[in-house]
GROMACS .gro file of C-alpha atoms in nm:
model
  436
    1MET     CA    1   4.073   4.437   1.558
    2ILE     CA    2   4.085   4.104   1.830
    3ARG     CA    3   4.346   3.908   1.927
    4LYS     CA    4   4.386   3.548   1.922
    5ARG     CA    5   4.355   3.381   2.258
    6SER     CA    6   4.414   3.015   2.426
    7LEU     CA    7   4.294   2.874   2.721
    8LEU     CA    8   4.433   2.581   2.840
    9ILE     CA    9   4.093   2.366   3.061
   10GLY     CA   10   4.138   2.121   3.346
   11ALA     CA   11   4.138   2.204   3.661
   12SER     CA   12   4.188   2.285   4.026
   13ALA     CA   13   4.129   2.254   4.363
   14VAL     CA   14   3.925   2.438   4.578
   15ALA     CA   15   3.787   2.690   4.255
   16ALA     CA   16   4.098   2.893   4.150
   17LEU     CA   17   4.259   2.851   3.775
   18VAL     CA   18   4.633   2.753   3.705
   19VAL     CA   19   4.754   3.030   3.500
   20SER     CA   20   5.094   2.926   3.321
   21ALA     CA   21   5.274   3.141   3.085
   22VAL     CA   22   5.470   2.906   2.798
   23PRO     CA   23   5.793   3.089   2.657
   24ALA     CA   24   5.777   3.189   2.272
   25SER     CA   25   6.020   2.920   2.216
   26ALA     CA   26   5.866   2.629   2.403
   27HIS     CA   27   5.618   2.359   2.207
   28VAL     CA   28   5.406   2.176   2.450
   29SER     CA   29   5.447   1.790   2.341
   30PRO     CA   30   5.641   1.546   2.546
   31THR     CA   31   5.994   1.693   2.432
   32THR     CA   32   5.939   1.961   2.669
   33TYR     CA   33   5.688   1.934   2.938
   34GLY     CA   34   5.737   1.607   2.932
   35THR     CA   35   5.470   1.353   3.112
   36THR     CA   36   5.444   1.576   3.406
   37TYR     CA   37   5.483   1.956   3.531
   38THR     CA   38   5.821   1.974   3.671
   39ALA     CA   39   5.853   2.313   3.907
   40GLY     CA   40   6.107   2.544   3.832
   41VAL     CA   41   6.237   2.454   3.502
   42THR     CA   42   6.262   2.727   3.231
   43ASN     CA   43   6.048   2.643   2.959
   44VAL     CA   44   5.698   2.666   3.225
   45PHE     CA   45   5.596   2.905   3.421
   46ALA     CA   46   5.275   2.861   3.636
   47LEU     CA   47   5.093   3.015   3.935
   48ARG     CA   48   4.752   2.977   4.119
   49VAL     CA   49   4.620   3.287   4.102
   50PRO     CA   50   4.276   3.236   4.195
   51HIS     CA   51   4.052   3.435   3.975
   52SER     CA   52   4.186   3.687   3.848
   53CYS     CA   53   4.509   3.659   3.525
   54ALA     CA   54   4.844   3.713   3.522
   55ASP     CA   55   5.001   3.969   3.227
   56PRO     CA   56   5.260   3.753   3.130
   57ASP     CA   57   5.342   4.027   2.888
   58THR     CA   58   5.513   4.104   3.224
   59VAL     CA   59   5.595   3.805   3.358
   60ASN     CA   60   5.930   3.624   3.298
   61SER     CA   61   6.044   3.203   3.348
   62PRO     CA   62   6.294   3.106   3.577
   63GLY     CA   63   6.596   3.071   3.361
   64GLY     CA   64   6.460   3.484   3.212
   65THR     CA   65   6.295   3.335   2.879
   66SER     CA   66   6.059   3.615   2.798
   67LEU     CA   67   5.699   3.468   2.774
   68THR     CA   68   5.477   3.483   2.424
   69SER     CA   69   5.195   3.775   2.522
   70LYS     CA   70   4.964   3.458   2.416
   71LEU     CA   71   4.729   3.437   2.756
   72VAL     CA   72   4.736   3.088   2.849
   73VAL     CA   73   4.511   2.930   3.189
   74THR     CA   74   4.551   2.590   3.232
   75VAL     CA   75   4.368   2.334   3.417
   76PRO     CA   76   4.436   1.982   3.358
   77ALA     CA   77   4.196   1.806   3.177
   78SER     CA   78   3.993   1.472   3.394
   79VAL     CA   79   3.622   1.455   3.418
   80THR     CA   80   3.341   1.096   3.435
   81SER     CA   81   3.191   1.108   3.141
   82VAL     CA   82   2.938   0.727   3.097
   83LYS     CA   83   2.822   0.607   2.812
   84PRO     CA   84   2.673   0.278   2.820
   85GLN     CA   85   2.787   0.119   2.488
   86PHE     CA   86   3.123   0.094   2.234
   87ILE     CA   87   3.053   0.298   1.993
   88PRO     CA   88   3.434   0.301   1.732
   89GLY     CA   89   3.371   0.757   1.682
   90TRP     CA   90   3.214   0.859   2.029
   91THR     CA   91   3.562   0.930   2.117
   92LEU     CA   92   3.634   1.187   1.850
   93SER     CA   93   3.350   1.429   2.025
   94THR     CA   94   3.513   1.320   2.336
   95VAL     CA   95   3.896   1.426   2.288
   96LYS     CA   96   3.734   1.773   2.193
   97SER     CA   97   3.558   1.824   2.568
   98PRO     CA   98   3.743   1.875   2.868
   99THR     CA   99   3.755   1.512   2.912
  100GLY     CA  100   4.129   1.421   2.931
  101ALA     CA  101   4.007   1.125   3.170
  102VAL     CA  102   3.650   0.964   3.086
  103THR     CA  103   3.483   0.612   3.278
  104GLU     CA  104   3.359   0.418   3.011
  105ILE     CA  105   3.084   0.190   3.084
  106THR     CA  106   2.993  -0.092   2.828
  107TRP     CA  107   2.882  -0.407   2.705
  108GLN     CA  108   3.173  -0.655   2.534
  109ALA     CA  109   3.412  -0.477   2.690
  110SER     CA  110   3.735  -0.688   2.702
  111SER     CA  111   3.683  -0.711   2.328
  112ALA     CA  112   3.581  -0.359   2.238
  113ALA     CA  113   3.775  -0.127   2.391
  114PHE     CA  114   4.062  -0.310   2.390
  115ALA     CA  115   4.127  -0.553   2.081
  116ILE     CA  116   3.921  -0.285   1.809
  117PRO     CA  117   4.287  -0.134   1.611
  118ASP     CA  118   4.386   0.212   1.602
  119THR     CA  119   4.016   0.348   1.761
  120SER     CA  120   4.128   0.086   2.160
  121TYR     CA  121   4.186   0.344   2.401
  122MET     CA  122   4.595   0.258   2.390
  123ASP     CA  123   4.633   0.368   2.062
  124PHE     CA  124   4.455   0.700   2.127
  125GLY     CA  125   4.565   0.783   2.366
  126ILE     CA  126   4.289   0.863   2.620
  127ARG     CA  127   4.279   0.847   2.989
  128ALA     CA  128   4.021   0.581   3.040
  129THR     CA  129   3.837   0.368   3.278
  130LEU     CA  130   3.660   0.142   3.155
  131MET     CA  131   3.414  -0.138   3.255
  132PRO     CA  132   3.134  -0.421   3.186
  133TYR     CA  133   2.788  -0.337   3.208
  134VAL     CA  134   2.686  -0.656   3.471
  135ALA     CA  135   2.408  -0.783   3.527
  136ASP     CA  136   2.247  -1.139   3.623
  137GLU     CA  137   1.924  -1.122   3.705
  138PRO     CA  138   1.657  -1.367   3.446
  139GLY     CA  139   1.587  -1.185   3.119
  140TYR     CA  140   1.960  -1.006   3.163
  141ASP     CA  141   2.180  -1.231   3.023
  142TYR     CA  142   2.269  -1.024   2.746
  143PHE     CA  143   2.444  -0.838   2.958
  144GLU     CA  144   2.769  -0.889   3.084
  145THR     CA  145   2.911  -1.139   3.371
  146LEU     CA  146   3.155  -1.092   3.643
  147ASP     CA  147   3.368  -1.357   3.536
  148SER     CA  148   3.381  -1.159   3.237
  149ASN     CA  149   3.477  -0.826   3.442
  150LEU     CA  150   3.727  -1.051   3.593
  151SER     CA  151   3.839  -1.167   3.325
  152LEU     CA  152   3.914  -0.800   3.236
  153LEU     CA  153   4.087  -0.717   3.563
  154LYS     CA  154   4.331  -0.982   3.494
  155SER     CA  155   4.451  -0.927   3.147
  156HIS     CA  156   4.380  -0.499   3.161
  157ARG     CA  157   4.346  -0.373   3.529
  158THR     CA  158   4.605  -0.131   3.412
  159ALA     CA  159   4.780  -0.088   3.090
  160SER     CA  160   4.937   0.206   2.807
  161ASP     CA  161   5.179   0.329   3.179
  162GLY     CA  162   4.888   0.313   3.387
  163ARG     CA  163   4.639   0.554   3.149
  164VAL     CA  164   4.372   0.254   3.061
  165ARG     CA  165   4.266   0.065   3.361
  166ALA     CA  166   4.026  -0.128   3.453
  167TRP     CA  167   3.698  -0.149   3.723
  168VAL     CA  168   3.407  -0.322   3.792
  169GLY     CA  169   3.080  -0.258   3.632
  170LEU     CA  170   2.748  -0.278   3.748
  171GLU     CA  171   2.432  -0.181   3.592
  172HIS     CA  172   2.111  -0.082   3.804
  173LEU     CA  173   2.006  -0.232   4.078
  174LEU     CA  174   1.698  -0.389   3.910
  175TYR     CA  175   1.897  -0.616   3.713
  176CYS     CA  176   2.140  -0.732   3.915
  177SER     CA  177   2.118  -0.982   4.263
  178PRO     CA  178   2.197  -0.897   4.542
  179THR     CA  179   2.415  -1.149   4.541
  180CYS     CA  180   2.605  -1.008   4.210
  181PHE     CA  181   2.652  -0.662   4.325
  182ARG     CA  182   2.872  -0.832   4.653
  183ASP     CA  183   3.065  -1.051   4.469
  184ALA     CA  184   3.137  -0.691   4.233
  185MET     CA  185   3.256  -0.530   4.568
  186ALA     CA  186   3.461  -0.809   4.663
  187LEU     CA  187   3.617  -0.818   4.371
  188ALA     CA  188   3.740  -0.447   4.368
  189GLU     CA  189   3.841  -0.492   4.698
  190GLU     CA  190   4.066  -0.779   4.588
  191TYR     CA  191   4.231  -0.599   4.257
  192ASP     CA  192   4.200  -0.262   4.446
  193THR     CA  193   3.994  -0.071   4.211
  194GLY     CA  194   3.689   0.046   4.144
  195LEU     CA  195   3.330  -0.007   4.056
  196HIS     CA  196   3.075   0.145   3.889
  197THR     CA  197   2.656   0.181   3.848
  198HIS     CA  198   2.330   0.397   3.813
  199SER     CA  199   2.111   0.440   4.088
  200SER     CA  200   1.846   0.687   4.115
  201GLU     CA  201   1.796   0.859   3.745
  202SER     CA  202   1.410   0.861   3.755
  203ILE     CA  203   1.152   0.851   4.021
  204TRP     CA  204   1.017   0.477   3.876
  205GLU     CA  205   1.292   0.346   3.960
  206VAL     CA  206   1.296   0.421   4.366
  207GLN     CA  207   0.907   0.358   4.386
  208GLN     CA  208   0.961  -0.009   4.230
  209SER     CA  209   1.254   0.018   4.544
  210LEU     CA  210   1.035   0.100   4.772
  211SER     CA  211   0.796  -0.161   4.613
  212ARG     CA  212   1.099  -0.490   4.583
  213PHE     CA  213   1.297  -0.429   4.935
  214GLY     CA  214   1.098  -0.161   5.149
  215ARG     CA  215   1.436   0.043   5.079
  216ARG     CA  216   1.548   0.319   4.801
  217PRO     CA  217   1.795   0.306   4.553
  218ILE     CA  218   2.097   0.410   4.806
  219GLU     CA  219   1.995   0.302   5.124
  220GLU     CA  220   1.947  -0.087   4.975
  221PHE     CA  221   2.351   0.005   4.838
  222PHE     CA  222   2.450   0.089   5.157
  223ASN     CA  223   2.202  -0.292   5.255
  224ARG     CA  224   2.425  -0.499   4.968
  225GLY     CA  225   2.769  -0.327   5.107
  226ILE     CA  226   2.876  -0.084   4.784
  227LEU     CA  227   2.871   0.212   4.948
  228SER     CA  228   3.254   0.314   4.975
  229GLU     CA  229   3.551   0.564   4.855
  230ARG     CA  230   3.598   0.339   4.534
  231THR     CA  231   3.232   0.377   4.432
  232VAL     CA  232   3.083   0.595   4.163
  233VAL     CA  233   2.694   0.619   4.120
  234ALA     CA  234   2.601   0.766   3.823
  235HIS     CA  235   2.328   1.024   3.823
  236CYS     CA  236   2.218   1.052   4.138
  237VAL     CA  237   1.916   1.285   4.070
  238TRP     CA  238   1.618   1.129   4.356
  239LEU     CA  239   1.788   1.147   4.626
  240ASP     CA  240   1.631   1.229   4.979
  241ASP     CA  241   1.857   1.377   5.258
  242ARG     CA  242   1.909   1.054   5.402
  243GLU     CA  243   2.074   0.895   5.091
  244ILE     CA  244   2.264   1.270   5.063
  245GLU     CA  245   2.408   1.147   5.448
  246LEU     CA  246   2.454   0.746   5.394
  247MET     CA  247   2.682   0.840   5.048
  248ALA     CA  248   2.858   1.147   5.242
  249GLN     CA  249   2.947   0.884   5.515
  250THR     CA  250   3.090   0.610   5.310
  251GLY     CA  251   3.277   0.860   5.100
  252THR     CA  252   3.063   0.774   4.753
  253SER     CA  253   3.108   0.995   4.456
  254ALA     CA  254   2.865   1.082   4.256
  255VAL     CA  255   2.805   1.227   3.851
  256HIS     CA  256   2.616   1.453   3.732
  257CYS     CA  257   2.520   1.376   3.425
  258PRO     CA  258   2.265   1.728   3.302
  259CYS     CA  259   2.184   1.679   2.918
  260SER     CA  260   2.057   1.328   2.968
  261ASN     CA  261   1.833   1.463   3.298
  262MET     CA  262   1.684   1.652   3.091
  263LYS     CA  263   1.659   1.510   2.716
  264LEU     CA  264   1.461   1.142   2.943
  265ALA     CA  265   1.275   1.374   3.194
  266SER     CA  266   1.471   1.222   3.478
  267GLY     CA  267   1.497   1.531   3.708
  268PRO     CA  268   1.753   1.799   3.850
  269ALA     CA  269   1.913   1.618   4.104
  270ARG     CA  270   2.038   1.807   4.416
  271VAL     CA  271   2.369   1.881   4.322
  272ARG     CA  272   2.421   2.183   4.589
  273ASP     CA  273   2.334   1.975   4.868
  274MET     CA  274   2.490   1.716   4.808
  275ARG     CA  275   2.832   1.919   4.731
  276ALA     CA  276   2.732   2.089   5.066
  277ALA     CA  277   2.753   1.783   5.256
  278GLY     CA  278   3.124   1.719   5.111
  279ILE     CA  279   3.020   1.419   4.789
  280ALA     CA  280   3.253   1.456   4.515
  281PHE     CA  281   2.991   1.495   4.244
  282GLY     CA  282   3.184   1.464   3.880
  283LEU     CA  283   3.019   1.535   3.556
  284GLY     CA  284   2.937   1.319   3.314
  285SER     CA  285   2.735   1.254   2.926
  286ASP     CA  286   2.554   0.978   2.975
  287GLY     CA  287   2.511   0.755   2.708
  288GLU     CA  288   2.483   0.820   2.306
  289LYS     CA  289   2.076   0.794   2.293
  290GLU     CA  290   2.079   0.940   2.612
  291ASN     CA  291   2.235   1.312   2.499
  292ASN     CA  292   2.298   1.267   2.122
  293ASN     CA  293   2.585   1.545   2.197
  294LEU     CA  294   2.908   1.405   2.442
  295ASP     CA  295   3.063   1.761   2.465
  296LEU     CA  296   3.157   1.832   2.857
  297PHE     CA  297   3.205   2.188   2.820
  298GLU     CA  298   2.778   2.117   2.710
  299GLU     CA  299   2.728   1.964   3.051
  300MET     CA  300   2.897   2.183   3.270
  301LYS     CA  301   2.663   2.505   3.114
  302PHE     CA  302   2.353   2.313   3.140
  303ALA     CA  303   2.488   2.208   3.516
  304SER     CA  304   2.499   2.570   3.590
  305LEU     CA  305   2.135   2.643   3.381
  306LEU     CA  306   1.931   2.324   3.590
  307GLN     CA  307   2.063   2.361   3.880
  308LYS     CA  308   1.927   2.776   3.878
  309VAL     CA  309   1.588   2.663   3.723
  310SER     CA  310   1.534   2.398   3.920
  311THR     CA  311   1.600   2.634   4.245
  312LEU     CA  312   1.482   2.958   4.090
  313ASP     CA  313   1.799   3.072   4.198
  314PRO     CA  314   2.027   3.267   3.945
  315THR     CA  315   2.350   3.278   4.219
  316ILE     CA  316   2.418   2.955   4.264
  317GLY     CA  317   2.586   2.727   3.907
  318ASP     CA  318   2.899   3.007   3.960
  319PRO     CA  319   3.194   2.856   3.641
  320TRP     CA  320   3.420   2.833   3.944
  321GLU     CA  321   3.231   2.514   4.099
  322VAL     CA  322   3.077   2.362   3.756
  323LEU     CA  323   3.499   2.432   3.612
  324THR     CA  324   3.629   2.264   3.959
  325MET     CA  325   3.327   1.965   3.859
  326ALA     CA  326   3.395   1.900   3.561
  327THR     CA  327   3.765   1.924   3.674
  328ILE     CA  328   3.983   1.811   4.036
  329GLU     CA  329   3.631   1.647   4.164
  330GLY     CA  330   3.529   1.448   3.905
  331ALA     CA  331   3.957   1.248   3.912
  332LYS     CA  332   3.842   1.281   4.270
  333ALA     CA  333   3.565   1.066   4.159
  334LEU     CA  334   3.782   0.841   3.941
  335GLY     CA  335   4.089   0.812   4.225
  336LEU     CA  336   4.273   1.039   3.980
  337ASP     CA  337   4.339   1.345   4.186
  338ASP     CA  338   4.657   1.292   4.254
  339VAL     CA  339   4.735   1.206   3.889
  340THR     CA  340   4.524   1.541   3.698
  341GLY     CA  341   4.287   1.747   3.743
  342SER     CA  342   4.459   2.029   3.854
  343LEU     CA  343   4.794   2.177   3.693
  344GLU     CA  344   5.056   2.073   4.019
  345ALA     CA  345   5.435   1.921   4.008
  346GLY     CA  346   5.475   1.542   3.964
  347LYS     CA  347   5.122   1.556   3.818
  348ARG     CA  348   5.090   1.381   3.461
  349ALA     CA  349   5.078   1.616   3.181
  350ASP     CA  350   4.698   1.636   3.056
  351ILE     CA  351   4.589   1.911   2.854
  352VAL     CA  352   4.264   2.116   2.669
  353MET     CA  353   4.320   2.452   2.525
  354VAL     CA  354   4.057   2.634   2.379
  355ASP     CA  355   4.120   2.944   2.153
  356LEU     CA  356   3.951   3.224   2.263
  357GLY     CA  357   3.921   3.409   1.952
  358SER     CA  358   3.571   3.377   1.803
  359ILE     CA  359   3.364   3.651   1.818
  360LYS     CA  360   3.146   3.460   2.084
  361PHE     CA  361   3.435   3.526   2.350
  362VAL     CA  362   3.395   3.954   2.319
  363PRO     CA  363   3.476   4.056   2.523
  364THR     CA  364   3.675   3.911   2.726
  365PHE     CA  365   3.830   4.041   3.015
  366THR     CA  366   4.154   3.930   3.244
  367ALA     CA  367   4.453   4.046   3.398
  368ALA     CA  368   4.647   4.030   3.011
  369ASN     CA  369   4.443   4.394   2.889
  370GLY     CA  370   4.412   4.594   3.223
  371ASN     CA  371   4.076   4.479   3.314
  372GLY     CA  372   4.151   4.215   3.642
  373ALA     CA  373   3.862   4.306   3.812
  374ASN     CA  374   3.622   4.205   3.555
  375PHE     CA  375   3.769   3.835   3.476
  376ASN     CA  376   3.513   3.684   3.302
  377VAL     CA  377   3.700   3.366   3.134
  378ALA     CA  378   3.555   3.099   3.373
  379ALA     CA  379   3.186   3.198   3.265
  380HIS     CA  380   3.301   3.175   2.962
  381LEU     CA  381   3.472   2.825   2.979
  382VAL     CA  382   3.107   2.717   3.113
  383PHE     CA  383   2.848   2.950   2.946
  384THR     CA  384   3.057   3.072   2.560
  385ALA     CA  385   3.273   2.716   2.462
  386ASN     CA  386   3.213   2.402   2.346
  387GLY     CA  387   3.390   2.167   2.194
  388ASP     CA  388   3.480   2.325   1.810
  389ASP     CA  389   3.645   2.560   2.022
  390VAL     CA  390   3.966   2.331   2.151
  391ASP     CA  391   4.194   2.362   1.949
  392SER     CA  392   4.456   2.116   2.118
  393VAL     CA  393   4.492   1.799   2.387
  394TRP     CA  394   4.769   1.668   2.543
  395VAL     CA  395   4.680   1.308   2.744
  396ASP     CA  396   5.053   1.242   2.981
  397GLY     CA  397   5.241   1.593   2.717
  398VAL     CA  398   5.150   1.369   2.398
  399ARG     CA  399   4.984   1.579   2.185
  400LEU     CA  400   4.652   1.384   2.027
  401VAL     CA  401   4.457   1.714   1.913
  402GLU     CA  402   4.657   1.980   1.712
  403GLY     CA  403   4.474   2.272   1.503
  404ARG     CA  404   4.131   2.102   1.632
  405THR     CA  405   4.261   1.767   1.404
  406ILE     CA  406   4.286   1.435   1.595
  407ARG     CA  407   4.655   1.356   1.551
  408SER     CA  408   4.643   1.033   1.707
  409VAL     CA  409   4.361   0.815   1.515
  410ASP     CA  410   4.264   0.890   1.108
  411GLU     CA  411   3.875   1.109   1.211
  412ALA     CA  412   3.753   1.084   0.861
  413SER     CA  413   3.818   0.699   0.842
  414VAL     CA  414   3.656   0.650   1.227
  415ILE     CA  415   3.331   0.859   1.118
  416ALA     CA  416   3.295   0.692   0.782
  417THR     CA  417   3.325   0.384   0.910
  418GLY     CA  418   3.136   0.471   1.236
  419GLN     CA  419   2.809   0.567   0.960
  420ALA     CA  420   2.860   0.240   0.753
  421ALA     CA  421   2.800   0.064   1.136
  422ALA     CA  422   2.560   0.275   1.213
  423GLU     CA  423   2.348   0.211   0.845
  424GLU     CA  424   2.364  -0.181   0.854
  425LEU     CA  425   2.226  -0.190   1.210
  426PHE     CA  426   1.925   0.026   1.100
  427GLU     CA  427   1.930  -0.257   0.800
  428ARG     CA  428   1.948  -0.532   1.014
  429ARG     CA  429   1.630  -0.372   1.262
  430ALA     CA  430   1.415  -0.283   0.944
  431ALA     CA  431   1.458  -0.680   0.882
  432VAL     CA  432   1.399  -0.806   1.216
  433LEU     CA  433   1.075  -0.579   1.254
  434ALA     CA  434   0.992  -0.716   0.856
  435ALA     CA  435   1.006  -1.064   1.012
  436GLN     CA  436   0.775  -0.950   1.300
   0.00000   0.00000   0.00000
């Protein structure tokens, strides 16, 4: 007989999961957890147990309340998920992944993300960092401008009590002039916010940078003055040692998008070398067209597997390291590590609960069933779980998903709207092609 088990996912520093046991009478909600975790209250008992689990059947909360036999491993959700366009509905797959926080780079950010009823981030309840896709080189006038980015910062630098934020966003190196880069960083500094862009996704981009500027892309970023602790760069696949050194010296963070990098045959990022240099490395999904599936559990699995196959070293891509990238390092990259990314007193209650009751999680070894020495929950989360195993999600203590059902929006309506929009788009595309 398989006992139903639940796991709450998110993160902890130094690759140590935070084990939390919840009283049988407690329900995770704004009324019991509030918007922050507070040490010493009677309805929450939490302790750090690196690479092991406490047995909740034998532990009492500070107030003496008996704890439920359900095992709950908690790591608040915080991961970067980078997407190049807004489609009402991608958030449905994102919220059912370990992504209590996402980064979205989008066209028409000022209208799309904040004005669409029921699917806006403010209504949806997810933690989000948004920025437009800015470009200014000739031929790329269909992208956003720094003026529209400025408008977004003026109206929505922060919203929903800080849960939704606006950043400065740039398209990649070849679409933006040096002046655009410098002005973008000045804007980020003026509004004390972050800057996000892409770089070194393909070898072609590196070759073009060397041909046009005489420098590799990250070297050119440094020359244009955008490498800093407030900058997050997606992909970073084709970096040499000097570029890694520049990112580390400037405190620039990176986002690894393994599924996209494989689908587009971009290549494997030097994750081990970059993390060894001290670069904060989050995980992302990239966009719908580059990935299809915005499941960050899947990104965790392939982040590990891609490291293994590209280095021919089966010992790297350790599940604990990947969980750290997906959680606290993602939070650090977003400048949110004092808000989320680990279960600590004073941080926001961002939690993803995973149901371990299905057959694919057998065997599960924990201290709770007398097998703490063979603890394999971290491996299950990285290699076995996917977004469909997420039972519940809380952001800021508010339950957004319960029993695999999204509570904050009408999921069926969003799916129908997205399907209809896609069909209409392809009809217009067919008409354009027919007229050529």
